[in-house]
């Protein structure tokens, strides 16, 4: 009963954080996220999944505030906790890995970001729908990273891999297939390969 009450209170904290973020009040969201994290530590201990989740929320709010150093530290600690609790292939890792990968991408840390998107692919491949479909998203991100790093051949191969993945796993009229064709078309357009770009735009 006590644990259920604690879980209910954490849900209230979560909703309050979301409401404050939606209202653009990131500073108060930080206060609530910090309070939630401290409450979870006291209630469940440092090495518990609920504590890891509240720490991820705090990292997210730091991220929104532009305090990227604090966000990175909290995301990394969250990932360490979740791996020790749930293992290295758990879907519980996905939100934290996505957030940290996006933070690195935003700050131009392309190597670190690409490594995390690769790790995410390794996770979602081990899970059923809808998680496995996220591979297309991560492949697209990795292709974009390779473009920014000037690795054009690698980017091209990844874009084609993404198209092949979507064609293999989704119906021919699925919007994700259109997006995959549009992405590779944009890539060829930027590379000055206009005939190939036109080919994929038509398929999109």
mmCIF file of C-alpha atoms in Angstrom:
data_model
loop_
_atom_site.group_PDB
_atom_site.id
_atom_site.type_symbol
_atom_site.label_atom_id
_atom_site.label_comp_id
_atom_site.label_asym_id
_atom_site.label_seq_id
_atom_site.Cartn_x
_atom_site.Cartn_y
_atom_site.Cartn_z
ATOM 1 C CA UNK A 1 0.000 0.000 0.000
ATOM 2 C CA UNK A 2 2.846 2.357 0.889
ATOM 3 C CA UNK A 3 4.652 1.617 -2.396
ATOM 4 C CA UNK A 4 1.429 2.151 -4.324
ATOM 5 C CA UNK A 5 0.966 5.496 -2.595
ATOM 6 C CA UNK A 6 4.547 6.437 -3.504
ATOM 7 C CA UNK A 7 3.973 5.444 -7.127
ATOM 8 C CA UNK A 8 0.820 7.556 -7.218
ATOM 9 C CA UNK A 9 2.686 10.561 -5.854
ATOM 10 C CA UNK A 10 5.422 10.136 -8.468
ATOM 11 C CA UNK A 11 2.728 10.108 -11.155
ATOM 12 C CA UNK A 12 1.452 13.412 -9.763
ATOM 13 C CA UNK A 13 4.994 14.795 -9.906
ATOM 14 C CA UNK A 14 5.356 13.598 -13.512
ATOM 15 C CA UNK A 15 2.137 15.283 -14.579
ATOM 16 C CA UNK A 16 3.087 18.513 -12.810
ATOM 17 C CA UNK A 17 6.432 18.566 -14.620
ATOM 18 C CA UNK A 18 4.704 18.034 -17.972
ATOM 19 C CA UNK A 19 2.171 20.778 -17.248
ATOM 20 C CA UNK A 20 4.894 23.258 -16.293
ATOM 21 C CA UNK A 21 6.969 22.397 -19.360
ATOM 22 C CA UNK A 22 3.938 22.853 -21.613
ATOM 23 C CA UNK A 23 3.401 26.253 -19.963
ATOM 24 C CA UNK A 24 7.037 27.168 -20.640
ATOM 25 C CA UNK A 25 7.881 27.438 -16.935
ATOM 26 C CA UNK A 26 11.080 25.405 -17.045
ATOM 27 C CA UNK A 27 12.472 26.795 -13.788
ATOM 28 C CA UNK A 28 9.513 25.618 -11.713
ATOM 29 C CA UNK A 29 9.597 22.339 -13.634
ATOM 30 C CA UNK A 30 13.183 21.949 -12.428
ATOM 31 C CA UNK A 31 12.135 22.486 -8.816
ATOM 32 C CA UNK A 32 9.433 19.835 -9.106
ATOM 33 C CA UNK A 33 11.791 17.417 -10.908
ATOM 34 C CA UNK A 34 14.411 17.858 -8.183
ATOM 35 C CA UNK A 35 11.790 17.266 -5.485
ATOM 36 C CA UNK A 36 10.527 14.173 -7.293
ATOM 37 C CA UNK A 37 14.049 12.776 -7.613
ATOM 38 C CA UNK A 38 14.819 13.325 -3.925
ATOM 39 C CA UNK A 39 11.514 11.743 -2.913
ATOM 40 C CA UNK A 40 12.228 8.704 -5.084
ATOM 41 C CA UNK A 41 15.709 8.270 -3.616
ATOM 42 C CA UNK A 42 14.342 8.390 -0.068
ATOM 43 C CA UNK A 43 11.451 6.040 -0.864
ATOM 44 C CA UNK A 44 13.085 3.502 -3.181
ATOM 45 C CA UNK A 45 16.819 4.024 -2.781
ATOM 46 C CA UNK A 46 19.483 5.125 -5.266
ATOM 47 C CA UNK A 47 19.470 1.912 -7.321
ATOM 48 C CA UNK A 48 15.815 1.573 -8.296
ATOM 49 C CA UNK A 49 14.093 1.967 -11.649
ATOM 50 C CA UNK A 50 11.707 4.630 -10.307
ATOM 51 C CA UNK A 51 14.690 6.666 -9.128
ATOM 52 C CA UNK A 52 16.295 6.310 -12.548
ATOM 53 C CA UNK A 53 13.084 7.544 -14.187
ATOM 54 C CA UNK A 54 12.886 10.625 -11.967
ATOM 55 C CA UNK A 55 16.547 11.350 -12.688
ATOM 56 C CA UNK A 56 15.801 11.150 -16.408
ATOM 57 C CA UNK A 57 13.008 13.699 -15.918
ATOM 58 C CA UNK A 58 15.430 16.007 -14.130
ATOM 59 C CA UNK A 59 17.975 15.609 -16.933
ATOM 60 C CA UNK A 60 15.274 16.460 -19.475
ATOM 61 C CA UNK A 61 14.363 19.668 -17.640
ATOM 62 C CA UNK A 62 18.047 20.660 -17.408
ATOM 63 C CA UNK A 63 18.204 20.019 -21.154
ATOM 64 C CA UNK A 64 15.230 22.332 -21.765
ATOM 65 C CA UNK A 65 16.854 25.002 -19.593
ATOM 66 C CA UNK A 66 20.003 24.833 -21.718
ATOM 67 C CA UNK A 67 22.094 23.498 -18.830
ATOM 68 C CA UNK A 68 23.637 20.863 -21.069
ATOM 69 C CA UNK A 69 26.452 19.920 -18.712
ATOM 70 C CA UNK A 70 24.055 19.022 -15.905
ATOM 71 C CA UNK A 71 21.729 17.291 -18.373
ATOM 72 C CA UNK A 72 24.557 15.130 -19.736
ATOM 73 C CA UNK A 73 25.649 14.075 -16.251
ATOM 74 C CA UNK A 74 22.093 13.115 -15.272
ATOM 75 C CA UNK A 75 21.387 11.288 -18.537
ATOM 76 C CA UNK A 76 24.595 9.275 -18.191
ATOM 77 C CA UNK A 77 23.801 8.368 -14.593
ATOM 78 C CA UNK A 78 20.265 7.381 -15.610
ATOM 79 C CA UNK A 79 21.599 5.104 -18.349
ATOM 80 C CA UNK A 80 24.079 3.486 -15.947
ATOM 81 C CA UNK A 81 21.307 2.856 -13.428
ATOM 82 C CA UNK A 82 18.914 1.402 -15.987
ATOM 83 C CA UNK A 83 21.595 -0.893 -17.410
ATOM 84 C CA UNK A 84 22.460 -2.201 -13.952
ATOM 85 C CA UNK A 85 18.779 -2.739 -13.099
ATOM 86 C CA UNK A 86 17.239 -3.861 -16.404
ATOM 87 C CA UNK A 87 20.162 -5.000 -18.538
ATOM 88 C CA UNK A 88 21.741 -3.527 -21.659
ATOM 89 C CA UNK A 89 18.909 -4.355 -24.089
ATOM 90 C CA UNK A 90 15.905 -3.120 -22.121
ATOM 91 C CA UNK A 91 13.351 -0.752 -23.660
ATOM 92 C CA UNK A 92 13.655 1.253 -20.430
ATOM 93 C CA UNK A 93 16.930 2.586 -21.864
ATOM 94 C CA UNK A 94 15.319 4.053 -24.972
ATOM 95 C CA UNK A 95 14.095 7.444 -23.640
ATOM 96 C CA UNK A 96 17.380 8.257 -21.898
ATOM 97 C CA UNK A 97 19.567 7.135 -24.807
ATOM 98 C CA UNK A 98 17.407 9.094 -27.257
ATOM 99 C CA UNK A 99 17.597 12.203 -25.101
ATOM 100 C CA UNK A 100 21.369 12.017 -24.685
ATOM 101 C CA UNK A 101 21.900 11.287 -28.386
ATOM 102 C CA UNK A 102 19.771 14.319 -29.274
ATOM 103 C CA UNK A 103 21.671 16.490 -26.795
ATOM 104 C CA UNK A 104 24.986 15.472 -28.378
ATOM 105 C CA UNK A 105 23.572 16.110 -31.850
ATOM 106 C CA UNK A 106 22.381 19.578 -30.826
ATOM 107 C CA UNK A 107 25.828 20.418 -29.480
ATOM 108 C CA UNK A 108 27.737 19.128 -32.499
ATOM 109 C CA UNK A 109 29.119 16.042 -30.754
ATOM 110 C CA UNK A 110 28.412 13.868 -33.756
ATOM 111 C CA UNK A 111 30.637 10.910 -32.911
ATOM 112 C CA UNK A 112 29.041 10.473 -29.483
ATOM 113 C CA UNK A 113 25.564 10.937 -30.903
ATOM 114 C CA UNK A 114 26.102 8.395 -33.669
ATOM 115 C CA UNK A 115 27.404 5.836 -31.198
ATOM 116 C CA UNK A 116 24.244 6.141 -29.107
ATOM 117 C CA UNK A 117 21.940 5.853 -32.121
ATOM 118 C CA UNK A 118 23.848 2.692 -33.037
ATOM 119 C CA UNK A 119 23.276 1.379 -29.524
ATOM 120 C CA UNK A 120 19.578 2.170 -29.852
ATOM 121 C CA UNK A 121 19.375 0.151 -33.067
ATOM 122 C CA UNK A 122 20.895 -2.792 -31.220
ATOM 123 C CA UNK A 123 18.181 -2.494 -28.578
ATOM 124 C CA UNK A 124 15.067 -2.097 -30.729
ATOM 125 C CA UNK A 125 16.058 -4.992 -33.006
ATOM 126 C CA UNK A 126 15.512 -7.282 -30.017
ATOM 127 C CA UNK A 127 11.950 -6.140 -29.386
ATOM 128 C CA UNK A 128 8.620 -6.561 -31.219
ATOM 129 C CA UNK A 129 6.433 -3.868 -32.726
ATOM 130 C CA UNK A 130 6.244 -0.951 -32.327
ATOM 131 C CA UNK A 131 9.763 -0.686 -30.897
ATOM 132 C CA UNK A 132 11.509 -2.421 -33.798
ATOM 133 C CA UNK A 133 10.095 0.167 -36.229
ATOM 134 C CA UNK A 134 12.185 2.869 -34.541
ATOM 135 C CA UNK A 135 15.217 1.477 -36.342
ATOM 136 C CA UNK A 136 14.243 3.605 -39.363
ATOM 137 C CA UNK A 137 14.355 6.770 -37.243
ATOM 138 C CA UNK A 138 17.780 5.919 -35.862
ATOM 139 C CA UNK A 139 19.169 4.998 -39.279
ATOM 140 C CA UNK A 140 18.022 8.364 -40.622
ATOM 141 C CA UNK A 141 19.737 10.154 -37.737
ATOM 142 C CA UNK A 142 22.954 8.215 -38.349
ATOM 143 C CA UNK A 143 22.837 9.092 -42.045
ATOM 144 C CA UNK A 144 22.393 12.784 -41.192
ATOM 145 C CA UNK A 145 25.336 12.608 -38.798
ATOM 146 C CA UNK A 146 27.550 11.071 -41.474
ATOM 147 C CA UNK A 147 26.578 13.877 -43.868
ATOM 148 C CA UNK A 148 27.629 16.454 -41.277
ATOM 149 C CA UNK A 149 30.917 14.621 -40.797
ATOM 150 C CA UNK A 150 31.518 14.613 -44.552
ATOM 151 C CA UNK A 151 31.184 10.844 -44.810
ATOM 152 C CA UNK A 152 29.005 10.958 -47.899
ATOM 153 C CA UNK A 153 29.475 7.356 -49.017
ATOM 154 C CA UNK A 154 28.605 6.070 -45.543
ATOM 155 C CA UNK A 155 25.558 8.328 -45.407
ATOM 156 C CA UNK A 156 24.357 7.100 -48.804
ATOM 157 C CA UNK A 157 24.660 3.471 -47.714
ATOM 158 C CA UNK A 158 22.715 4.144 -44.514
ATOM 159 C CA UNK A 159 19.923 5.951 -46.382
ATOM 160 C CA UNK A 160 19.591 2.949 -48.696
ATOM 161 C CA UNK A 161 19.608 0.667 -45.675
ATOM 162 C CA UNK A 162 16.784 2.703 -44.174
ATOM 163 C CA UNK A 163 14.720 2.435 -47.368
ATOM 164 C CA UNK A 164 15.316 -1.328 -47.468
ATOM 165 C CA UNK A 165 14.294 -1.675 -43.825
ATOM 166 C CA UNK A 166 11.038 0.241 -44.309
ATOM 167 C CA UNK A 167 10.213 -1.644 -47.526
ATOM 168 C CA UNK A 168 10.800 -4.943 -45.725
ATOM 169 C CA UNK A 169 8.777 -4.170 -42.609
ATOM 170 C CA UNK A 170 5.907 -1.892 -43.675
ATOM 171 C CA UNK A 171 3.077 -1.862 -46.249
ATOM 172 C CA UNK A 172 3.729 -0.177 -49.601
ATOM 173 C CA UNK A 173 1.307 2.639 -48.755
ATOM 174 C CA UNK A 174 2.734 3.343 -45.289
ATOM 175 C CA UNK A 175 3.698 7.021 -44.770
ATOM 176 C CA UNK A 176 7.067 5.987 -43.317
ATOM 177 C CA UNK A 177 8.038 4.602 -46.718
ATOM 178 C CA UNK A 178 7.252 7.951 -48.314
ATOM 179 C CA UNK A 179 9.383 9.681 -45.693
ATOM 180 C CA UNK A 180 12.277 7.290 -46.329
ATOM 181 C CA UNK A 181 12.137 8.022 -50.076
ATOM 182 C CA UNK A 182 11.891 11.773 -49.407
ATOM 183 C CA UNK A 183 14.918 11.658 -47.095
ATOM 184 C CA UNK A 184 17.132 9.908 -49.627
ATOM 185 C CA UNK A 185 15.835 12.248 -52.345
ATOM 186 C CA UNK A 186 16.826 15.251 -50.219
ATOM 187 C CA UNK A 187 20.253 13.694 -49.727
ATOM 188 C CA UNK A 188 20.810 13.298 -53.474
ATOM 189 C CA UNK A 189 19.523 16.815 -54.145
ATOM 190 C CA UNK A 190 22.025 18.272 -51.668
ATOM 191 C CA UNK A 191 24.763 16.173 -53.290
ATOM 192 C CA UNK A 192 23.877 17.623 -56.700
ATOM 193 C CA UNK A 193 22.635 14.293 -58.054
ATOM 194 C CA UNK A 194 19.375 15.693 -59.361
ATOM 195 C CA UNK A 195 18.276 12.769 -61.540
ATOM 196 C CA UNK A 196 18.537 10.356 -58.636
ATOM 197 C CA UNK A 197 16.808 12.879 -56.395
ATOM 198 C CA UNK A 198 13.941 13.171 -58.879
ATOM 199 C CA UNK A 199 13.650 9.374 -59.023
ATOM 200 C CA UNK A 200 13.137 9.110 -55.264
ATOM 201 C CA UNK A 201 10.902 12.179 -55.040
ATOM 202 C CA UNK A 202 8.571 10.472 -57.517
ATOM 203 C CA UNK A 203 8.584 7.326 -55.398
ATOM 204 C CA UNK A 204 7.809 9.386 -52.306
#
